Amino acid sequence: MLTDLRSLNLKNRKVLVRCDFNVPLENGAIADASRIDASLQTIRYILEQGGAAILCSHLGRPKERDVKYSLKPVASYLSDKLGMKVALAPDCIGDITGRLVSALAAGHALLLENLRFHPEEETNDADFAHELARGKEVYVNDAFGSAHRAHASTVGVTRYLTERAPGFLMMREIEALSALTTNPEHPYIAILGGAKVSDKIGVIRNLMTRVDVFLIGGAMAYTFLRAMGEATGKSRVEEDKIGLAVELLQAARARNVSFELPSDHVVAAEPSADAAVEVVTRIPEDKMGLDIGPQTIQRFISHIALAKTAVWNGPLGLFEIPAFAHGTMAIGQALAGSAAKSVLGGGDTAAAVAGQPWASRFWHISTGGGASLEFLEGIELPGIKALEK
Ligand code: AMP
């Protein structure tokens, strides 16, 4: 059982809030602040209730202290958004930070420096977790994107902070994704794309027992087409996964799950913006498939039109190059506009549709790529389990 954040007494209490401020930076500036925006509701609530919010997050993958990965730009962004000064502590643990935490007044927020400046964060070191908990009384985890990792700030710390609850963003993610794992309405379709079959094996296996239709695009489709004996030219094929692809195709047939693969392709000699592009039904030897073709788009859209539940993970082509983004955009737009309960998961997929006028019409856009896939695989996420009583 998870505790409702609204049932906790936060007044005059020090609240450690694990956020997901792992935002993309360009030349030291925040390139996309949507992850920070997604946590504001929880932070504002804690402040309004008279709590003192001590915010923590990781940013990037530093192995030690590295100014490039400082959360400084996040502190300024938060100060702006919250309309109050949010100071950045020099570290996430230690005496100076400890003094800043104890001096923090009710209704105010302090941001701790990048958790990953300490390797002990990722090894879930007990002493580090204890230090992180020191001086705090309540723990709130709003970092769904990190919930599949058992780190000190997502799991270890809960040993020392027994009053704990998911934040509102975490709760929304759990509720939305649970709608897909518990009694989803049928027809239920899964649209999967992206680079590799190997990343999606678990989710395909698990969804096999739940969905009625798979719509497969992206580079991973070519491993399946090869498994069916079709020509794939120079397309990205995972040679060592062809056997597995055969197995998955057989499993789908045995369960009467329809496994839809592309029947036409946008191909080019190389994955570049100035390559000559053509649409083919059979991929020539010297070309590679870089997007699903118009006939495939129509077929996929006709499945989407009937769906009551849909999950989408992974772009259907090399969307970073506009000439190969059409399939991803057409499918995204159809899904967002459909009557289905549509859930979009995965950083790449969300990045592909970000900024499109129809993107807000998805039923739910998950903030966690790996975390949402593991949730849909039926794996218990350590960061959620640790919040339970
Ligand atoms: P993933 O991280 O597995 O979701 O993969 C996303 C990446 O797969 C994106 O960078 C896409 O450009 C890439 N991708 C999708 N379709 C293709 C394709 N047909 N050929 C090469 N790369 C692709």
Coordinates of C-alpha atoms and ligand atoms in Angstrom, one line a residue:
M1 CA 0.0 0.0 0.0
L2 CA 1.2 3.4 -0.9
T3 CA 0.6 6.4 1.4
D4 CA -1.3 9.4 -0.1
L5 CA 0.9 12.4 0.1
R6 CA -2.1 14.4 1.1
S7 CA -2.5 12.4 4.3
L8 CA 1.0 13.3 5.6
N9 CA 1.5 16.1 8.0
L10 CA 4.2 18.3 6.4
K11 CA 3.9 21.5 8.4
N12 CA 7.2 22.6 9.7
R13 CA 8.8 19.4 8.7
K14 CA 11.9 18.8 6.6
V15 CA 10.8 16.9 3.4
L16 CA 13.4 15.2 1.2
V17 CA 12.0 15.1 -2.3
R18 CA 13.6 12.9 -4.9
C19 CA 12.9 14.6 -8.2
D20 CA 13.8 13.8 -11.8
F21 CA 15.7 16.9 -12.9
N22 CA 17.8 14.9 -15.4
V23 CA 17.2 17.5 -18.1
P24 CA 19.1 17.9 -21.4
L25 CA 21.6 20.7 -21.3
E26 CA 23.0 22.7 -24.3
N27 CA 26.0 24.9 -23.6
G28 CA 25.1 24.9 -19.9
A29 CA 21.5 26.0 -20.5
I30 CA 18.4 23.8 -20.0
A31 CA 17.2 22.6 -23.5
D32 CA 14.0 21.1 -22.3
A33 CA 12.5 21.8 -18.9
S34 CA 9.5 19.5 -19.1
R35 CA 10.8 17.1 -16.5
I36 CA 11.2 20.0 -14.0
D37 CA 7.8 21.3 -14.8
A38 CA 6.3 17.9 -14.2
S39 CA 7.5 18.0 -10.6
L40 CA 6.3 21.5 -9.8
Q41 CA 2.9 20.3 -8.5
T42 CA 4.4 18.2 -5.8
I43 CA 7.0 20.8 -4.8
R44 CA 4.3 23.6 -4.6
Y45 CA 2.0 21.4 -2.6
I46 CA 4.8 20.7 0.0
L47 CA 5.6 24.4 0.3
E48 CA 1.9 25.4 0.6
Q49 CA 1.5 22.8 3.4
G50 CA 4.3 24.6 5.3
G51 CA 6.9 22.0 4.7
A52 CA 10.6 22.8 4.0
A53 CA 11.4 21.0 0.7
I54 CA 14.9 19.6 0.2
L55 CA 15.1 18.7 -3.5
C56 CA 17.5 16.1 -4.9
S57 CA 18.2 14.6 -8.3
H58 CA 20.8 13.2 -10.5
L59 CA 21.9 14.8 -13.8
G60 CA 23.7 13.0 -16.5
R61 CA 26.2 10.2 -15.7
P62 CA 29.1 11.8 -13.9
K63 CA 31.3 9.4 -12.0
E64 CA 32.6 12.1 -9.6
R65 CA 32.2 15.8 -9.0
D66 CA 32.1 17.5 -12.4
V67 CA 30.9 21.1 -12.8
K68 CA 29.5 20.3 -16.2
Y69 CA 26.8 18.3 -14.4
S70 CA 26.0 20.8 -11.7
L71 CA 22.3 21.4 -11.0
K72 CA 23.0 25.2 -10.9
P73 CA 20.8 25.9 -14.0
V74 CA 18.0 23.9 -12.4
A75 CA 18.2 26.0 -9.2
S76 CA 17.8 29.2 -11.3
Y77 CA 14.9 27.7 -13.2
L78 CA 13.2 26.6 -10.0
S79 CA 13.7 30.0 -8.4
D80 CA 11.9 31.6 -11.5
K81 CA 9.1 29.1 -11.5
L82 CA 8.4 29.1 -7.7
G83 CA 8.9 32.8 -7.4
M84 CA 11.3 32.5 -4.5
K85 CA 15.0 31.9 -4.2
V86 CA 15.9 28.3 -4.4
A87 CA 19.6 28.0 -3.3
L88 CA 21.8 25.2 -4.5
A89 CA 23.7 23.4 -1.7
P90 CA 27.4 22.7 -2.5
D91 CA 26.8 19.0 -2.2
C92 CA 24.0 16.6 -1.4
I93 CA 25.6 15.5 1.9
G94 CA 28.2 16.9 4.3
D95 CA 28.3 19.5 7.1
I96 CA 27.7 22.7 5.1
T97 CA 24.7 21.1 3.4
G98 CA 23.5 19.8 6.7
R99 CA 23.6 23.4 8.1
L100 CA 21.7 24.7 5.1
V101 CA 19.1 22.0 5.6
S102 CA 18.6 22.8 9.3
A103 CA 18.4 26.5 8.6
L104 CA 15.8 26.0 5.8
A105 CA 12.5 27.7 6.8
A106 CA 9.1 26.3 6.4
G107 CA 7.6 27.0 3.0
H108 CA 11.0 27.3 1.4
A109 CA 13.0 25.0 -0.9
L110 CA 16.7 24.0 -1.2
L111 CA 18.2 22.1 -4.0
L112 CA 21.0 19.6 -3.2
E113 CA 23.9 19.2 -5.7
N114 CA 23.9 16.3 -8.1
L115 CA 23.5 13.0 -6.3
R116 CA 25.8 11.2 -8.8
F117 CA 28.8 13.3 -7.7
H118 CA 29.0 10.4 -5.3
P119 CA 29.4 6.9 -6.8
E120 CA 27.7 5.6 -3.6
E121 CA 24.4 6.9 -4.9
E122 CA 24.3 4.2 -7.7
T123 CA 25.7 1.4 -5.5
N124 CA 22.9 2.2 -2.9
D125 CA 25.5 2.5 -0.2
A126 CA 23.9 2.4 3.3
D127 CA 26.1 5.1 4.9
F128 CA 25.5 7.4 2.0
A129 CA 21.8 6.8 2.2
H130 CA 21.9 7.5 5.9
E131 CA 23.8 10.8 5.3
L132 CA 21.2 11.8 2.7
A133 CA 18.4 11.1 5.2
R134 CA 20.1 13.1 8.0
G135 CA 18.1 16.1 9.1
K136 CA 15.0 15.2 7.1
E137 CA 11.7 13.8 8.5
V138 CA 9.6 12.9 5.5
Y139 CA 10.5 11.4 2.1
V140 CA 8.7 12.0 -1.1
N141 CA 9.7 10.3 -4.4
D142 CA 8.5 12.0 -7.5
A143 CA 11.2 10.6 -9.8
F144 CA 9.3 8.0 -11.8
G145 CA 12.1 7.9 -14.4
S146 CA 14.5 6.6 -11.8
A147 CA 12.1 4.2 -10.1
H148 CA 13.5 1.1 -11.9
R149 CA 16.9 1.7 -10.2
A150 CA 17.7 0.7 -6.7
H151 CA 19.9 3.7 -5.8
A152 CA 20.5 5.3 -2.4
S153 CA 18.1 8.2 -3.1
T154 CA 15.3 5.9 -4.4
V155 CA 15.6 2.9 -2.2
G156 CA 18.4 3.1 0.5
V157 CA 17.1 6.3 2.0
T158 CA 13.6 4.8 2.8
R159 CA 15.3 2.7 5.6
Y160 CA 15.8 5.9 7.5
L161 CA 12.7 7.8 6.6
T162 CA 9.6 5.8 7.5
E163 CA 7.1 8.5 6.7
R164 CA 7.1 8.5 2.9
A165 CA 4.8 8.8 -0.1
P166 CA 5.0 9.0 -3.8
G167 CA 4.7 12.6 -5.3
F168 CA 1.8 13.5 -7.6
L169 CA 3.8 12.8 -10.8
M170 CA 4.8 9.4 -9.5
M171 CA 1.2 8.7 -8.5
R172 CA -0.1 9.7 -12.0
E173 CA 2.4 7.4 -13.6
I174 CA 1.5 4.5 -11.4
E175 CA -2.2 5.0 -12.0
A176 CA -1.9 5.4 -15.8
L177 CA 0.4 2.5 -16.3
S178 CA -1.6 0.3 -14.0
A179 CA -4.6 0.8 -16.3
L180 CA -2.6 -1.0 -18.9
T181 CA -1.5 -3.9 -16.7
T182 CA -4.8 -4.4 -14.9
N183 CA -8.0 -5.1 -16.9
P184 CA -7.2 -3.0 -20.0
E185 CA -10.1 -2.5 -22.4
H186 CA -9.8 -4.4 -25.7
P187 CA -8.8 -4.2 -28.5
Y188 CA -5.4 -3.4 -26.9
I189 CA -2.6 -2.6 -29.3
A190 CA 1.2 -2.2 -28.7
I191 CA 3.1 0.0 -31.1
L192 CA 6.8 -0.7 -30.8
G193 CA 9.8 0.8 -32.6
G194 CA 13.2 2.0 -31.9
A195 CA 16.7 0.7 -32.6
K196 CA 16.9 -2.8 -31.1
V197 CA 14.7 -5.9 -30.6
S198 CA 17.0 -6.8 -27.7
D199 CA 15.8 -3.8 -25.6
K200 CA 12.2 -4.8 -26.1
I201 CA 12.2 -8.6 -25.6
G202 CA 10.9 -8.4 -22.0
V203 CA 8.1 -6.1 -22.9
I204 CA 7.1 -8.0 -26.0
R205 CA 7.0 -11.3 -24.0
N206 CA 4.9 -9.7 -21.3
L207 CA 2.6 -7.8 -23.6
M208 CA 2.1 -11.0 -25.6
T209 CA -0.3 -12.2 -22.9
R210 CA -2.2 -8.9 -22.8
V211 CA -2.5 -7.3 -26.2
D212 CA -4.4 -8.2 -29.4
V213 CA -2.1 -6.6 -31.9
F214 CA 1.5 -5.6 -32.2
L215 CA 2.4 -2.9 -34.7
I216 CA 6.2 -3.1 -35.2
G217 CA 8.3 -0.4 -36.9
G218 CA 11.7 1.2 -36.5
A219 CA 15.0 -0.6 -37.0
M220 CA 13.8 -3.6 -34.9
A221 CA 11.2 -4.5 -37.6
Y222 CA 14.0 -5.6 -39.9
T223 CA 15.2 -8.3 -37.5
F224 CA 11.7 -9.7 -37.6
L225 CA 11.4 -9.4 -41.4
R226 CA 14.7 -11.2 -41.8
A227 CA 13.4 -13.9 -39.5
M228 CA 10.5 -14.3 -41.9
G229 CA 13.0 -14.7 -44.8
E230 CA 12.4 -11.3 -46.3
A231 CA 15.0 -9.1 -48.0
T232 CA 16.3 -6.4 -45.6
G233 CA 19.3 -5.0 -47.7
K234 CA 21.6 -2.9 -45.5
S235 CA 18.9 -2.3 -42.9
R236 CA 19.9 -2.6 -39.2
V237 CA 19.4 -6.2 -38.3
E238 CA 20.5 -7.8 -35.1
E239 CA 21.9 -11.0 -36.5
D240 CA 22.2 -12.7 -33.1
K241 CA 18.5 -12.0 -32.4
I242 CA 17.0 -13.6 -35.5
G243 CA 16.3 -16.9 -33.6
L244 CA 14.6 -15.0 -30.9
A245 CA 12.5 -13.1 -33.4
V246 CA 11.4 -16.4 -34.9
E247 CA 10.4 -17.6 -31.5
L248 CA 8.4 -14.4 -30.8
L249 CA 6.6 -14.6 -34.1
Q250 CA 5.6 -18.2 -33.3
A251 CA 4.5 -17.3 -29.9
A252 CA 2.2 -14.6 -31.3
R253 CA 0.8 -17.0 -33.8
A254 CA 0.1 -19.6 -31.1
R255 CA -1.8 -17.0 -29.0
N256 CA -3.6 -15.5 -32.0
V257 CA -2.0 -12.2 -31.4
S258 CA -1.6 -10.3 -34.6
F259 CA 2.0 -9.3 -35.3
E260 CA 2.0 -6.5 -37.9
L261 CA 5.3 -5.7 -39.6
P262 CA 6.0 -3.1 -42.3
S263 CA 5.0 -4.0 -45.9
D264 CA 6.6 -1.0 -47.5
H265 CA 9.6 1.0 -46.6
V266 CA 11.3 4.4 -47.1
V267 CA 14.8 3.4 -48.1
A268 CA 18.1 5.2 -48.8
A269 CA 21.7 4.1 -49.4
E270 CA 22.7 5.6 -46.1
P271 CA 21.1 7.3 -43.1
S272 CA 21.8 10.9 -44.1
A273 CA 19.7 13.9 -44.7
D274 CA 20.9 14.4 -48.3
A275 CA 20.6 10.7 -49.4
A276 CA 18.2 10.0 -52.3
V277 CA 15.0 8.5 -50.8
E278 CA 12.5 6.0 -52.4
V279 CA 9.5 3.9 -51.2
V280 CA 9.7 0.2 -51.9
T281 CA 8.0 -3.0 -51.0
R282 CA 11.1 -5.1 -51.4
I283 CA 14.3 -3.6 -50.0
P284 CA 17.2 -3.6 -52.5
E285 CA 20.6 -5.1 -51.6
D286 CA 22.3 -1.7 -51.4
K287 CA 19.6 0.2 -49.5
M288 CA 18.4 0.3 -45.9
G289 CA 14.9 0.8 -44.5
L290 CA 14.8 4.0 -42.5
D291 CA 11.0 4.6 -42.1
I292 CA 7.7 2.7 -42.6
G293 CA 6.1 3.4 -46.0
P294 CA 2.6 4.9 -46.7
Q295 CA 0.9 1.6 -47.1
T296 CA 2.1 0.4 -43.7
I297 CA 1.1 3.8 -42.2
Q298 CA -2.5 3.3 -43.5
R299 CA -2.6 -0.3 -42.2
F300 CA -1.3 0.7 -38.8
I301 CA -3.8 3.6 -38.6
S302 CA -6.7 1.2 -39.3
H303 CA -5.7 -0.8 -36.2
I304 CA -5.3 2.3 -34.2
A305 CA -8.9 3.4 -35.1
L306 CA -10.3 0.3 -33.5
A307 CA -8.2 0.3 -30.4
K308 CA -9.6 1.0 -26.9
T309 CA -6.1 0.8 -25.2
A310 CA -2.7 1.5 -26.8
V311 CA 0.8 1.7 -25.7
W312 CA 3.6 3.2 -27.8
N313 CA 7.3 2.9 -27.2
G314 CA 10.0 3.7 -29.8
P315 CA 10.1 5.7 -32.9
L316 CA 9.0 4.0 -36.2
G317 CA 11.9 5.4 -38.2
L318 CA 15.0 7.4 -38.0
F319 CA 12.9 10.4 -37.0
E320 CA 15.9 12.7 -36.3
I321 CA 16.2 13.2 -40.0
P322 CA 12.9 14.8 -41.4
A323 CA 12.8 12.6 -44.5
F324 CA 12.4 9.5 -42.2
A325 CA 10.2 11.1 -39.5
H326 CA 6.9 10.8 -41.4
G327 CA 5.9 7.3 -40.1
T328 CA 6.5 8.3 -36.5
M329 CA 4.5 11.6 -36.9
A330 CA 1.6 10.0 -38.8
I331 CA 1.3 7.2 -36.2
G332 CA 1.7 9.6 -33.3
Q333 CA -0.9 11.9 -34.6
A334 CA -3.4 9.1 -35.3
L335 CA -2.9 7.7 -31.8
A336 CA -3.2 11.0 -30.1
G337 CA -6.4 11.7 -31.9
S338 CA -7.9 8.3 -31.4
A339 CA -10.5 7.3 -28.8
A340 CA -8.0 4.8 -27.3
K341 CA -6.5 5.2 -23.8
S342 CA -3.1 5.9 -25.3
V343 CA 0.1 5.8 -23.3
L344 CA 3.3 7.1 -24.7
G345 CA 6.5 5.9 -23.0
G346 CA 10.1 6.2 -23.6
G347 CA 12.4 9.2 -23.8
D348 CA 13.1 8.9 -27.6
T349 CA 9.4 8.6 -28.4
A350 CA 8.4 11.5 -26.3
A351 CA 11.3 13.5 -27.8
A352 CA 10.1 12.6 -31.3
V353 CA 6.7 14.1 -30.7
A354 CA 7.6 16.9 -28.4
G355 CA 6.4 20.2 -29.7
Q356 CA 3.8 18.7 -32.0
P357 CA 0.4 20.4 -31.6
W358 CA -1.4 17.1 -31.1
A359 CA 1.1 15.7 -28.5
S360 CA -1.0 17.0 -25.6
R361 CA -3.9 14.7 -26.7
F362 CA -2.3 11.5 -25.6
W363 CA -4.1 10.0 -22.6
H364 CA -0.8 9.8 -20.8
I365 CA 2.8 10.6 -21.7
S366 CA 5.2 8.8 -19.4
T367 CA 8.2 10.6 -18.1
G368 CA 10.2 7.4 -17.7
G369 CA 11.5 5.4 -20.6
G370 CA 13.2 2.4 -19.0
A371 CA 10.9 2.6 -15.9
S372 CA 7.7 2.6 -18.0
L373 CA 8.9 -0.4 -20.0
E374 CA 9.8 -2.4 -16.9
F375 CA 6.4 -1.5 -15.3
L376 CA 4.6 -2.8 -18.4
E377 CA 6.8 -5.9 -18.3
G378 CA 5.2 -6.6 -14.9
I379 CA 8.5 -6.0 -13.0
E380 CA 8.0 -4.5 -9.6
L381 CA 10.0 -1.3 -9.6
P382 CA 12.3 -1.0 -6.6
G383 CA 11.7 2.7 -6.2
I384 CA 8.0 2.1 -5.9
K385 CA 8.2 -0.9 -3.7
A386 CA 10.5 1.0 -1.3
L387 CA 7.7 3.5 -0.8
E388 CA 5.3 0.9 0.5
K389 CA 4.6 0.5 4.1
Ligands
AMP1 P1 15.3 3.3 -29.0 O1 16.3 4.0 -28.1 O2 15.5 1.8 -29.0 O3 13.9 3.7 -28.7 O4 15.7 3.7 -30.4 C1 15.6 5.0 -30.9 C2 16.4 5.2 -32.1 O5 16.2 4.3 -33.1 C3 16.3 6.6 -32.7 O6 17.4 7.3 -32.6 C4 15.9 6.3 -34.1 O7 16.5 7.2 -35.0 C5 16.4 4.9 -34.3 N1 15.7 4.2 -35.4 C6 14.4 4.0 -35.6 N2 14.2 3.4 -36.8 C7 15.3 3.2 -37.4 C8 15.7 2.6 -38.6 N3 14.8 2.1 -39.5 N4 17.1 2.6 -38.9 C9 18.0 3.1 -38.0 N5 17.7 3.7 -36.9 C10 16.4 3.7 -36.5

